[in-house]
Coordinates of C-alpha atoms in Angstrom, one line a residue:
X299 CA 38.8 -24.0 23.9
X300 CA 35.1 -25.0 24.1
X301 CA 32.8 -25.7 21.3
X302 CA 29.5 -24.8 20.3
X303 CA 27.1 -25.1 17.2
X304 CA 24.8 -22.7 16.6
X305 CA 21.9 -24.0 14.3
X306 CA 19.8 -21.3 12.5
X307 CA 17.1 -23.4 10.8
X308 CA 14.3 -20.1 10.3
X309 CA 14.7 -16.6 9.5
X310 CA 10.9 -16.2 10.6
X311 CA 11.5 -12.7 12.9
X312 CA 13.6 -10.8 9.8
X313 CA 15.8 -8.2 10.0
X314 CA 16.3 -6.8 13.5
X315 CA 16.9 -3.3 14.3
X316 CA 20.1 -2.4 15.7
X317 CA 19.0 -1.5 19.3
X318 CA 17.9 -5.1 19.7
X319 CA 21.4 -6.6 19.0
X320 CA 21.8 -6.8 22.5
X321 CA 19.1 -9.0 23.3
X322 CA 20.2 -12.3 22.8
X323 CA 17.8 -13.7 25.1
X324 CA 14.9 -13.2 22.8
X325 CA 13.5 -16.1 20.5
X326 CA 13.6 -13.4 18.0
X327 CA 17.4 -13.1 18.3
X328 CA 17.9 -16.8 17.1
X329 CA 15.7 -16.2 14.1
X330 CA 16.7 -13.1 12.8
X331 CA 19.3 -11.7 10.7
X332 CA 21.4 -8.2 10.9
X333 CA 20.8 -7.5 7.3
X334 CA 18.4 -8.9 4.9
X335 CA 18.4 -6.7 1.8
X336 CA 16.8 -7.4 -1.8
X337 CA 15.4 -11.1 -0.2
X338 CA 12.1 -12.4 0.4
X339 CA 11.6 -14.2 3.4
X340 CA 9.8 -17.3 2.7
X341 CA 6.7 -18.6 4.9
X342 CA 8.6 -21.8 5.5
X343 CA 11.3 -19.3 7.2
X344 CA 14.2 -19.7 4.2
X345 CA 15.6 -16.6 2.2
X346 CA 14.9 -16.2 -1.5
X347 CA 16.8 -13.4 -3.6
X348 CA 13.8 -11.3 -4.7
X349 CA 12.6 -11.3 -8.6
X350 CA 13.9 -8.9 -10.7
X351 CA 11.6 -5.8 -11.8
X352 CA 10.2 -6.1 -15.3
X353 CA 9.9 -2.5 -17.0
X354 CA 6.3 -2.5 -18.2
X355 CA 6.3 1.3 -19.3
X356 CA 7.7 5.1 -19.3
X357 CA 5.7 7.2 -17.1
X358 CA 4.7 11.2 -17.7
X359 CA 5.0 11.6 -13.8
X360 CA 4.1 10.5 -10.3
X361 CA 0.9 7.8 -10.2
X362 CA -0.9 6.2 -7.6
X363 CA -1.6 2.4 -8.8
X364 CA -5.1 1.1 -7.9
X365 CA -6.2 -2.3 -8.4
X366 CA -9.4 -3.2 -10.3
X367 CA -10.5 -6.8 -10.2
X368 CA -13.6 -7.6 -12.1
X369 CA -13.6 -11.4 -11.3
X370 CA -10.5 -13.7 -10.9
X371 CA -9.8 -14.1 -14.8
X372 CA -10.6 -10.4 -15.7
X373 CA -7.9 -7.9 -13.8
X374 CA -6.7 -4.6 -14.3
X375 CA -4.2 -2.0 -12.9
X376 CA -5.5 1.5 -12.9
X377 CA -2.8 4.3 -13.3
X378 CA -3.8 7.6 -12.0
X379 CA -1.3 10.3 -13.1
X380 CA -1.8 13.9 -13.9
X381 CA -5.6 14.3 -14.6
X382 CA -4.8 11.4 -16.9
X383 CA -5.5 7.8 -15.9
X384 CA -4.6 4.5 -18.0
X385 CA -6.1 1.1 -17.5
X386 CA -3.1 -2.1 -17.8
X387 CA -4.2 -5.7 -18.7
X388 CA -1.7 -7.7 -18.3
X389 CA 0.9 -5.4 -18.4
X390 CA -0.2 -3.6 -21.7
X391 CA -2.0 -0.4 -21.6
X392 CA -5.5 -0.8 -23.4
X393 CA -7.4 2.4 -22.6
X394 CA -6.7 5.9 -21.1
X395 CA -9.4 8.2 -19.8
X396 CA -9.0 11.6 -18.3
X397 CA -9.6 12.3 -14.4
X398 CA -10.2 15.7 -12.0
X399 CA -7.5 14.3 -9.9
X400 CA -4.0 15.8 -10.3
X401 CA -0.8 15.3 -9.1
X402 CA -1.2 17.1 -6.1
X403 CA -4.2 15.1 -5.0
X404 CA -2.4 11.8 -5.0
X405 CA -2.0 11.9 -1.2
X406 CA -5.5 12.0 0.0
X407 CA -7.1 9.8 -2.8
X408 CA -9.2 7.0 -1.7
X409 CA -11.2 4.4 -3.5
X410 CA -13.3 1.7 -3.1
X411 CA -15.1 -1.3 -5.8
X412 CA -18.0 -2.8 -6.0
X413 CA -18.5 -5.4 -8.8
X414 CA -17.9 -3.1 -12.2
X415 CA -17.4 0.3 -10.6
X416 CA -14.7 2.0 -8.8
X417 CA -15.6 5.1 -6.6
X418 CA -13.0 7.6 -6.2
X419 CA -12.9 10.6 -3.6
X420 CA -10.7 13.5 -2.5
X421 CA -11.6 15.9 0.1
X422 CA -11.0 18.9 -2.5
X423 CA -12.4 17.2 -5.7
X424 CA -15.8 16.2 -6.8
X425 CA -16.2 12.2 -6.3
X426 CA -16.3 10.5 -9.3
X427 CA -17.1 7.0 -10.2
X428 CA -15.2 4.7 -13.0
X429 CA -17.1 2.3 -14.7
X430 CA -16.5 -0.6 -16.9
X431 CA -18.9 -1.7 -19.3
X432 CA -19.2 -4.8 -21.2
X433 CA -18.1 -4.6 -24.9
X434 CA -17.8 -8.0 -25.7
X435 CA -13.9 -8.1 -25.3
X436 CA -11.6 -8.2 -22.3
X437 CA -10.8 -4.4 -22.6
X438 CA -14.2 -3.3 -22.0
X439 CA -15.7 0.3 -22.3
X440 CA -14.4 2.8 -19.3
X441 CA -16.3 5.7 -18.3
X442 CA -15.7 8.0 -15.7
X443 CA -18.4 10.2 -14.3
X444 CA -19.9 12.4 -11.5
X445 CA -21.6 10.4 -8.6
X446 CA -25.3 10.4 -9.4
X447 CA -27.5 10.9 -6.2
X448 CA -30.9 9.2 -6.1
X449 CA -33.5 12.2 -7.0
X450 CA -36.9 12.6 -7.4
X451 CA -38.9 15.8 -9.2
X452 CA -38.8 17.6 -5.7
X453 CA -35.9 15.9 -3.7
X454 CA -32.4 14.9 -4.2
X455 CA -31.2 12.2 -1.5
X456 CA -28.2 13.4 -1.1
X457 CA -26.7 14.2 2.7
X458 CA -27.8 17.7 4.2
X459 CA -26.1 19.6 7.0
X460 CA -26.6 23.2 9.1
X461 CA -23.5 24.6 9.2
X462 CA -22.4 27.2 11.4
X463 CA -24.1 28.5 14.6
X464 CA -27.4 26.6 15.5
X465 CA -28.7 30.2 16.3
X466 CA -28.7 31.3 12.7
X467 CA -32.1 32.1 11.1
X468 CA -33.2 32.8 7.7
X469 CA -36.3 35.0 6.5
X470 CA -37.7 34.1 2.9
X471 CA -39.6 37.0 1.1
X472 CA -42.4 34.5 0.1
X473 CA -43.7 30.7 0.0
X474 CA -43.0 30.6 -3.4
X475 CA -43.7 27.5 -5.5
X476 CA -42.9 25.1 -7.6
X477 CA -40.2 26.5 -10.0
X478 CA -40.7 30.0 -8.2
X479 CA -37.6 32.3 -6.7
X480 CA -37.6 33.8 -3.7
X481 CA -35.1 36.0 -1.5
X482 CA -33.9 34.6 1.7
X483 CA -32.2 36.8 4.3
X484 CA -29.9 35.4 7.0
X485 CA -29.6 36.8 10.6
X486 CA -25.7 36.7 10.3
X487 CA -23.1 35.8 7.7
X488 CA -23.9 32.6 6.0
X489 CA -23.7 32.5 1.9
X490 CA -20.5 32.4 -0.4
X491 CA -20.3 32.9 -4.0
X492 CA -19.8 29.0 -4.1
X493 CA -23.3 28.5 -3.0
X494 CA -24.8 29.1 -6.4
X495 CA -26.3 26.1 -7.7
X496 CA -25.9 24.3 -4.4
X497 CA -29.1 22.6 -3.0
X498 CA -30.6 23.8 0.3
X499 CA -33.6 22.6 2.4
X500 CA -35.9 25.2 3.9
X501 CA -38.6 23.7 6.7
X502 CA -38.1 20.3 4.8
X503 CA -38.7 22.1 1.0
X504 CA -35.9 21.7 -1.2
X505 CA -34.4 24.7 -3.8
X506 CA -31.2 25.5 -5.5
X507 CA -29.5 28.7 -4.6
X508 CA -29.8 31.1 -7.7
X509 CA -27.8 33.8 -6.8
X510 CA -25.6 35.2 -3.9
X511 CA -26.0 39.1 -3.2
X512 CA -23.9 39.3 0.2
X513 CA -23.1 37.0 2.7
X514 CA -26.5 37.7 4.3
X515 CA -28.5 37.8 1.0
X516 CA -29.4 35.1 -1.3
X517 CA -32.1 33.8 -3.8
X518 CA -33.5 30.5 -4.3
X519 CA -35.3 28.3 -6.7
X520 CA -38.0 26.1 -5.3
X521 CA -39.4 22.6 -5.9
X522 CA -42.4 23.3 -3.7
X523 CA -44.2 26.1 -2.2
X524 CA -42.6 26.7 1.6
X525 CA -45.5 26.2 4.3
X526 CA -45.0 29.9 5.5
X527 CA -42.5 33.0 5.0
X528 CA -41.9 33.1 8.8
X529 CA -38.2 33.4 9.9
X530 CA -36.7 29.9 10.7
X531 CA -33.9 27.9 12.0
X532 CA -35.0 24.9 10.0
X533 CA -32.7 24.8 7.0
X534 CA -29.6 23.0 5.8
X535 CA -27.1 22.8 2.6
X536 CA -25.9 19.7 1.0
X537 CA -23.1 18.4 3.0
X538 CA -20.8 17.7 0.0
X539 CA -19.9 21.0 -2.3
X540 CA -17.3 23.2 -3.5
X541 CA -17.9 25.3 -0.5
X542 CA -18.1 22.1 2.0
X543 CA -15.8 20.2 0.8
X544 CA -16.2 16.5 -0.5
X545 CA -16.1 13.0 0.8
X546 CA -13.1 12.1 2.3
X547 CA -13.2 7.9 2.2
X548 CA -15.8 5.7 1.1
X549 CA -16.6 1.7 1.5
X550 CA -19.6 -0.8 1.2
X551 CA -21.0 -2.6 4.5
X552 CA -24.4 -4.3 5.0
X553 CA -25.3 -3.5 1.3
X554 CA -24.8 0.4 2.4
X555 CA -22.6 2.7 1.1
X556 CA -20.5 4.3 3.7
X557 CA -18.8 7.8 3.4
X558 CA -16.3 8.5 6.2
X559 CA -15.7 12.3 6.7
X560 CA -15.4 15.5 4.5
X561 CA -13.2 18.4 4.7
X562 CA -15.8 20.6 6.7
X563 CA -17.1 17.5 8.7
X564 CA -13.8 15.5 9.1
X565 CA -15.5 13.1 11.9
X566 CA -18.8 12.5 10.6
X567 CA -20.3 9.1 8.8
X568 CA -23.2 9.0 6.6
X569 CA -24.4 5.2 5.5
X570 CA -26.6 4.8 2.7
X571 CA -30.2 3.1 2.5
X572 CA -29.9 -0.5 2.2
X573 CA -29.6 -1.5 -1.2
X574 CA -30.0 2.1 -2.6
X575 CA -26.5 3.1 -2.6
X576 CA -27.0 6.8 -3.7
X577 CA -29.9 7.4 -1.5
X578 CA -28.8 9.2 1.9
X579 CA -32.7 10.4 2.8
X580 CA -32.9 9.9 6.8
X581 CA -36.6 9.4 6.3
X582 CA -38.4 8.5 9.2
X583 CA -35.8 6.0 10.7
X584 CA -37.0 3.0 9.3
X585 CA -34.7 -0.1 9.6
X586 CA -33.5 0.1 5.9
X587 CA -33.0 3.8 5.8
X588 CA -29.9 5.8 5.9
X589 CA -28.2 6.6 8.8
X590 CA -26.0 9.6 9.8
X591 CA -23.8 10.3 13.0
X592 CA -20.5 12.0 14.4
X593 CA -17.8 10.4 16.4
X594 CA -18.1 12.2 19.5
X595 CA -15.2 11.7 21.7
X596 CA -12.9 14.2 23.9
X597 CA -11.2 15.1 20.4
X598 CA -12.2 15.9 17.0
X599 CA -10.3 13.7 15.0
X600 CA -10.6 13.5 11.2
X601 CA -11.7 10.3 9.6
X602 CA -8.7 8.9 7.6
X603 CA -10.0 5.6 6.5
X604 CA -13.1 3.3 6.8
X605 CA -12.8 -0.7 6.1
X606 CA -15.9 -3.2 5.9
X607 CA -14.2 -6.2 8.2
X608 CA -16.0 -8.3 10.9
X609 CA -17.4 -4.8 11.8
X610 CA -17.6 -1.5 10.1
X611 CA -14.1 -0.2 11.2
X612 CA -13.3 3.6 11.4
X613 CA -9.5 5.1 11.4
X614 CA -9.4 8.6 12.4
X615 CA -6.0 10.6 12.9
X616 CA -6.3 10.1 16.9
X617 CA -8.0 6.8 17.5
X618 CA -9.7 3.5 16.0
X619 CA -13.4 2.9 16.3
X620 CA -15.9 -0.3 16.0
X621 CA -19.3 0.3 14.7
X622 CA -21.6 -2.6 15.6
X623 CA -25.1 -3.9 14.9
X624 CA -26.5 -7.0 13.4
X625 CA -27.7 -5.6 10.7
X626 CA -26.9 -2.0 11.3
X627 CA -30.0 0.0 11.8
X628 CA -31.0 3.8 13.1
X629 CA -31.9 1.7 16.0
X630 CA -29.5 -0.7 17.1
X631 CA -26.2 1.1 15.8
X632 CA -23.5 1.2 18.3
X633 CA -20.0 3.0 17.9
X634 CA -17.1 2.1 20.3
X635 CA -13.5 3.5 20.5
X636 CA -11.3 0.5 20.3
X637 CA -7.8 2.1 20.5
X638 CA -6.0 5.2 20.6
X639 CA -3.0 4.9 17.9
X640 CA -4.0 7.2 15.1
X641 CA -3.5 7.3 11.1
X642 CA -1.9 9.5 9.0
X643 CA -4.1 12.5 8.3
X644 CA -1.4 13.8 5.5
X645 CA -1.6 10.6 3.2
X646 CA -4.1 7.9 2.5
X647 CA -2.2 4.7 2.7
X648 CA -4.7 1.9 1.8
X649 CA -6.1 -0.1 4.4
X650 CA -5.1 -3.8 4.0
X651 CA -6.7 -7.0 5.1
X652 CA -4.7 -10.1 6.3
X653 CA -6.7 -12.9 8.0
X654 CA -9.1 -10.8 9.5
X655 CA -6.7 -8.4 10.6
X656 CA -6.7 -4.8 9.0
X657 CA -3.2 -3.3 8.5
X658 CA -3.0 0.6 9.0
X659 CA 0.0 2.8 8.9
X660 CA 0.1 4.8 12.4
X661 CA 0.3 8.3 12.9
X662 CA 3.8 8.3 14.3
X663 CA 5.2 7.3 10.8
X664 CA 6.9 4.3 12.4
X665 CA 4.7 1.8 13.3
X666 CA 2.6 -0.6 11.3
X667 CA -0.1 -2.0 12.9
X668 CA -3.0 -4.9 12.6
X669 CA -6.1 -3.9 14.0
X670 CA -7.3 -7.5 14.8
X671 CA -10.9 -8.4 17.2
X672 CA -10.2 -11.0 19.7
X673 CA -13.0 -13.3 21.0
X674 CA -11.7 -13.4 24.4
X675 CA -11.7 -9.9 25.3
X676 CA -14.4 -9.1 22.5
X677 CA -12.8 -5.8 21.2
X678 CA -9.8 -4.6 18.9
X679 CA -6.4 -4.5 19.5
X680 CA -3.5 -3.1 17.6
X681 CA -0.3 -4.8 17.5
X682 CA 2.5 -3.1 16.1
X683 CA 4.0 -5.3 13.2
X684 CA 7.4 -3.2 12.8
X685 CA 8.4 -3.8 16.6
X686 CA 11.4 -5.9 16.0
X687 CA 12.5 -3.8 12.7
X688 CA 11.4 -0.3 13.6
X689 CA 14.5 1.2 11.3
X690 CA 12.6 -0.3 8.2
X691 CA 9.5 1.6 8.5
X692 CA 10.3 5.3 7.6
X693 CA 6.9 7.3 7.2
X694 CA 4.9 4.3 5.0
X695 CA 2.9 6.1 2.0
X696 CA 1.6 2.8 0.4
X697 CA 1.0 -0.5 0.7
X698 CA -0.1 -3.8 -0.9
X699 CA -0.6 -7.5 -0.1
X700 CA 0.6 -10.2 -2.1
X701 CA -1.7 -13.4 -0.8
X702 CA 0.0 -15.8 -2.8
X703 CA 3.1 -15.2 -1.5
X704 CA 2.2 -14.0 2.0
X705 CA 3.9 -10.6 1.4
X706 CA 2.9 -7.3 2.5
X707 CA 4.8 -4.7 0.4
X708 CA 5.3 -1.3 2.1
X709 CA 6.3 2.0 0.0
X710 CA 8.4 4.3 2.6
X711 CA 8.4 8.1 2.6
X712 CA 12.5 7.7 1.8
X713 CA 11.7 6.1 -1.3
X714 CA 12.7 2.5 0.1
X715 CA 10.5 -0.6 -0.1
X716 CA 9.9 -2.5 3.0
X717 CA 8.4 -6.4 2.4
X718 CA 6.9 -8.1 5.8
X719 CA 6.3 -11.6 5.3
X720 CA 3.3 -12.2 7.5
X721 CA 1.8 -15.3 8.4
X722 CA 0.2 -15.2 11.9
X723 CA -0.9 -19.1 12.0
X724 CA 2.9 -20.0 12.0
X725 CA 3.9 -17.0 13.9
X726 CA 5.9 -15.7 11.2
X727 CA 6.6 -11.3 11.2
X728 CA 9.4 -10.8 9.2
X729 CA 10.8 -7.7 7.7
X730 CA 13.6 -7.4 4.6
X731 CA 14.0 -4.4 2.7
X732 CA 14.3 -3.8 -0.9
X733 CA 16.2 -1.1 -3.2
X734 CA 16.8 -0.5 -6.8
X735 CA 20.1 1.2 -7.8
X736 CA 19.8 4.8 -8.2
X737 CA 16.0 4.6 -7.9
X738 CA 13.2 5.3 -5.3
X739 CA 9.9 3.2 -4.9
X740 CA 6.7 5.5 -5.3
X741 CA 3.9 3.3 -5.5
X742 CA 2.4 -0.3 -4.8
X743 CA -0.5 -2.3 -6.2
X744 CA -1.2 -5.9 -6.3
X745 CA -3.4 -7.1 -9.4
X746 CA -4.2 -10.5 -10.7
X747 CA -1.5 -11.9 -8.3
X748 CA 1.4 -9.6 -10.0
X749 CA 2.7 -7.1 -7.5
X750 CA 3.4 -3.8 -9.9
X751 CA 5.6 -0.9 -8.8
X752 CA 6.3 2.8 -9.5
X753 CA 9.8 3.9 -9.6
X754 CA 11.4 7.2 -10.2
X755 CA 15.4 7.3 -11.3
X756 CA 16.7 10.5 -12.1
X757 CA 13.4 12.4 -12.3
X758 CA 11.9 9.8 -14.5
X759 CA 9.1 7.6 -13.4
X760 CA 8.6 3.9 -14.4
X761 CA 5.9 1.3 -14.2
X762 CA 7.3 -2.4 -13.5
X763 CA 6.3 -5.4 -12.2
X764 CA 8.2 -8.3 -10.0
X765 CA 9.0 -10.8 -12.5
X766 CA 10.3 -14.4 -11.6
X767 CA 11.8 -14.9 -14.9
X768 CA 14.4 -11.9 -14.9
X769 CA 17.2 -11.2 -12.1
X770 CA 17.8 -7.3 -12.8
X771 CA 15.5 -4.3 -12.2
X772 CA 14.0 -2.0 -14.8
X773 CA 14.7 -5.2 -17.1
X774 CA 13.9 -5.2 -20.9
X775 CA 13.7 -8.8 -22.8
X776 CA 14.4 -9.0 -26.2
X777 CA 14.7 -11.8 -28.5
X778 CA 15.0 -12.5 -32.4
X779 CA 12.1 -12.8 -34.6
X780 CA 11.7 -15.8 -36.5
X781 CA 14.4 -16.4 -39.0
X782 CA 16.6 -13.5 -38.1
X783 CA 20.5 -14.4 -37.4
X784 CA 22.1 -13.1 -33.8
X785 CA 23.5 -10.0 -34.1
X786 CA 25.5 -7.6 -31.5
X787 CA 23.4 -4.4 -31.6
X788 CA 19.8 -4.4 -29.7
X789 CA 17.0 -1.5 -30.0
X790 CA 14.0 -0.9 -28.3
X791 CA 15.8 0.7 -25.2
X792 CA 14.4 4.3 -25.6
X793 CA 12.9 4.5 -22.0
X794 CA 16.4 3.9 -20.4
X795 CA 18.5 6.1 -22.8
X796 CA 21.9 7.1 -20.9
X797 CA 21.5 4.2 -18.4
X798 CA 24.3 2.0 -17.5
X799 CA 22.7 -1.8 -17.6
X800 CA 24.0 -5.1 -16.8
X801 CA 22.9 -7.6 -19.8
X802 CA 22.5 -11.3 -19.2
X803 CA 22.6 -13.7 -22.5
X804 CA 23.4 -17.1 -23.2
X805 CA 24.6 -17.7 -19.7
X806 CA 27.0 -14.8 -19.5
X807 CA 26.8 -11.4 -17.8
X808 CA 28.1 -8.4 -19.4
X809 CA 28.3 -5.6 -17.0
X810 CA 28.6 -1.6 -17.8
X811 CA 26.7 -1.5 -21.0
X812 CA 25.0 1.9 -21.6
X813 CA 22.2 2.6 -23.7
X814 CA 23.0 5.0 -26.3
X815 CA 20.3 6.0 -29.0
X816 CA 18.1 3.6 -27.4
X817 CA 20.5 0.9 -28.5
X818 CA 23.0 -1.6 -26.6
X819 CA 25.8 -3.1 -28.1
X820 CA 27.7 -6.5 -27.1
X821 CA 31.2 -7.8 -28.0
X822 CA 29.6 -10.5 -29.4
X823 CA 26.5 -11.6 -31.6
X824 CA 23.6 -13.2 -29.3
X825 CA 20.0 -14.5 -29.7
X826 CA 18.4 -12.8 -27.1
X827 CA 19.0 -10.3 -24.2
X828 CA 17.5 -9.6 -20.8
X829 CA 19.0 -5.8 -20.1
X830 CA 18.6 -4.0 -16.6
X831 CA 20.0 -2.7 -13.3
X832 CA 22.1 -4.9 -11.2
X833 CA 21.1 -5.3 -7.8
X834 CA 22.7 -7.6 -4.7
X835 CA 21.1 -9.4 -2.1
X836 CA 22.8 -9.3 1.4
X837 CA 22.0 -11.7 4.3
X838 CA 24.1 -10.8 7.3
X839 CA 24.4 -12.6 10.6
X840 CA 23.5 -11.1 14.0
X841 CA 26.8 -10.7 16.6
X842 CA 27.2 -13.8 18.3
X843 CA 26.0 -13.9 21.9
X844 CA 29.5 -15.2 23.1
X845 CA 29.2 -15.4 26.7
X846 CA 29.6 -18.7 28.5
X847 CA 28.4 -17.4 31.7
X848 CA 31.5 -16.4 33.2
X849 CA 32.0 -12.9 31.4
X850 CA 29.6 -10.3 30.3
X851 CA 28.0 -10.5 26.9
X852 CA 30.7 -10.5 24.5
X853 CA 33.4 -10.9 26.9
X854 CA 34.8 -14.3 25.3
X855 CA 36.5 -14.7 22.6
X856 CA 35.1 -16.2 19.6
X857 CA 36.7 -18.2 16.6
X858 CA 34.3 -19.4 13.7
X859 CA 35.5 -23.0 13.1
X860 CA 33.6 -23.9 10.2
X861 CA 30.1 -23.0 8.7
X862 CA 27.4 -24.8 6.8
X863 CA 25.0 -23.5 4.4
X864 CA 22.0 -25.6 3.4
X865 CA 20.8 -24.1 -0.1
X866 CA 18.2 -24.9 -2.6
X867 CA 18.3 -24.1 -6.2
X868 CA 20.7 -21.9 -6.4
X869 CA 23.3 -20.3 -8.6
X870 CA 25.6 -18.4 -7.3
X871 CA 27.1 -18.3 -3.1
X872 CA 29.4 -15.9 -2.3
X873 CA 30.3 -15.6 1.1
X874 CA 32.4 -13.6 3.7
X875 CA 33.7 -15.3 6.7
X876 CA 35.9 -12.9 7.9
X877 CA 38.3 -12.3 5.2
X878 CA 36.5 -11.0 2.4
X879 CA 33.9 -12.0 0.0
X880 CA 34.7 -15.2 -2.0
X881 CA 32.6 -17.3 -4.4
X882 CA 32.0 -20.7 -3.4
X883 CA 31.9 -23.5 -5.9
X884 CA 28.4 -25.3 -5.8
X885 CA 29.1 -28.8 -6.4
X886 CA 31.2 -31.0 -8.8
X887 CA 30.3 -31.4 -12.7
X888 CA 27.7 -28.6 -12.5
X889 CA 27.6 -26.3 -15.3
X890 CA 27.9 -22.4 -14.6
X891 CA 24.2 -21.7 -15.0
X892 CA 22.8 -24.9 -13.2
X893 CA 21.2 -24.4 -9.6
X894 CA 22.6 -26.3 -6.9
X895 CA 20.8 -27.7 -3.9
X896 CA 22.4 -29.1 -1.0
X897 CA 24.9 -28.4 1.7
X898 CA 28.0 -26.3 1.2
X899 CA 30.7 -26.5 4.0
X900 CA 33.4 -23.8 4.7
X901 CA 36.4 -23.6 6.9
X902 CA 37.1 -20.2 8.6
X903 CA 40.4 -18.7 10.7
X904 CA 40.6 -16.0 13.0
X905 CA 39.4 -14.9 16.7
X906 CA 37.2 -12.0 17.5
X907 CA 36.1 -10.4 20.8
X908 CA 32.9 -8.4 21.3
X909 CA 31.0 -6.5 18.7
X910 CA 31.1 -2.8 17.5
X911 CA 27.6 -3.3 16.5
X912 CA 27.8 -3.2 13.0
X913 CA 25.9 -5.3 11.0
X914 CA 29.2 -7.1 9.5
X915 CA 30.0 -8.2 13.2
X916 CA 28.3 -11.3 12.5
X917 CA 30.1 -14.6 11.8
X918 CA 29.2 -15.0 8.2
X919 CA 27.8 -12.5 5.7
X920 CA 26.3 -13.6 2.1
X921 CA 26.2 -10.9 -0.6
X922 CA 25.4 -11.5 -4.7
X923 CA 24.1 -10.0 -7.7
X924 CA 24.1 -13.1 -10.0
X925 CA 20.9 -12.5 -11.7
X926 CA 19.8 -16.2 -11.0
X927 CA 18.1 -17.7 -8.2
X928 CA 19.1 -18.0 -4.5
X929 CA 17.4 -19.7 -1.6
X930 CA 19.0 -20.3 1.6
X931 CA 17.1 -22.6 3.9
X932 CA 19.3 -22.9 7.0
X933 CA 23.1 -22.3 8.4
X934 CA 24.7 -24.3 11.1
X935 CA 27.8 -22.7 12.7
X936 CA 30.9 -24.0 14.6
X937 CA 32.4 -21.8 16.9
X938 CA 35.1 -22.3 19.4
X939 CA 34.8 -20.2 22.8
X940 CA 38.0 -18.9 24.6
X941 CA 39.0 -16.7 27.4

């Protein structure tokens, strides 16, 4: 019998998809695992039990979470619900406001921030701006208003466009004058009832539609007199309206506001005048004036998102584009298609920048791509970050990057949460998956270094955040008031009525305690409680590559002789080496609640041959639900190999 030692010093490729379990020739195989659940992979390569999720508030329904960071000291979380919004500061709701966005609008909601203003768009709703005004405290005054285009007495500098057939003409009944009303007759169907109140330009003269009599006849109140009353094809209407739809996406780039697409012009870009964000007057095409163009290609793909990075990046449902010009001017702007991946058109998944790469969810729903410029090729590529862990990517619906911990959290359409440890300079791209007992993840945001989550459980919605101080989910921490005696009954759990919880108190874990009447009851009087849903962290080794070169892959019989786990600050180690899970004693003389750092060696028995392709076919598995810290740094396995 030959002996081999397998050293695993890093988990830097994360949980590998089952279809890769036969690729032991890959470097990723040696640095991966068969199962990594409810753990975060450290940038250094270790695996840590994830934090618990502290319960912040009960929500009335589904929400979108938006980070608002006025500066590094003043950060807020905006929660957009059903026509209502709430501002949270450090986990406390401080102010509410009304919005025109309901739950049905959440999927295509898009936003961008500039200083104290958040711009919010949706192709079916008039765009809004949420402004935080200083008020002498950290709360501020929050005001939501419509966009206000730059305007003079005779012009409103918003985008205009001639919809319909270019050959359509209109005939005014007269030249009118300032404040005068004339009739305009179209050569074919042109007007709708919703056009009342919209701005039009005829031969460069602006007016407002006062009434619509039919599809070919309307009246318009002019700002100035028309040059003449002859039939003309020189007319256009405002781009954004209830008739034509509203902006799809928005960002800021090179001191311009950039609007990407609308409902009726899905592949068009508008850039404001430089330094004048709500002025889209094209003027004479001077360097600082507004810019407008369409993405012309073999397909008319809707713009799904725009991002201001090294260049202006435009993401559509069928391809990705680069807009260049230094600076961008009407004369030197260049638009080049880079890749043909495509993004989801039915859901706005926020674009995230990580070390210069823009992360976007691909149209297929099974890929997460990084749009990255390479100096060698002077072009963008779009590598698939989910290539090794495709099974964990199930239709992303939201994402946010925790820069402090190098973790990209991606909410999937099936309610799971995928966590990607992304550290390009160290070649770490490692996925793990998170779950909450009986609950589904619905939204995620990172604000002020805190990761906020929306969860749905039994039809109820909750706002929570990862909390290093608790090891339970949807957890509530309660303490005695000063001078109060320990007690058995604890109230304040109304948001979790009827839910069965685990209770951590005084170094003991109580299980299966059900909330009744907003109260939990314990067998003993205690001074503090942390109550929430328990969760189990799982780590499973990949099936061993047992061939010695004389037989096909997996043809040799294997025996795990011993295994050594190197752990740090760990309170519980529960291991299965082939005979079922058992708790391992960590260090002599250590109190039950104290964390242990060091090596733990175990002996093992039993031969095995081949693998059935299950995540428990590895040499060892770790699982535990103890709400205390756990960090695995590496594993050394001694194997016996025989025919």
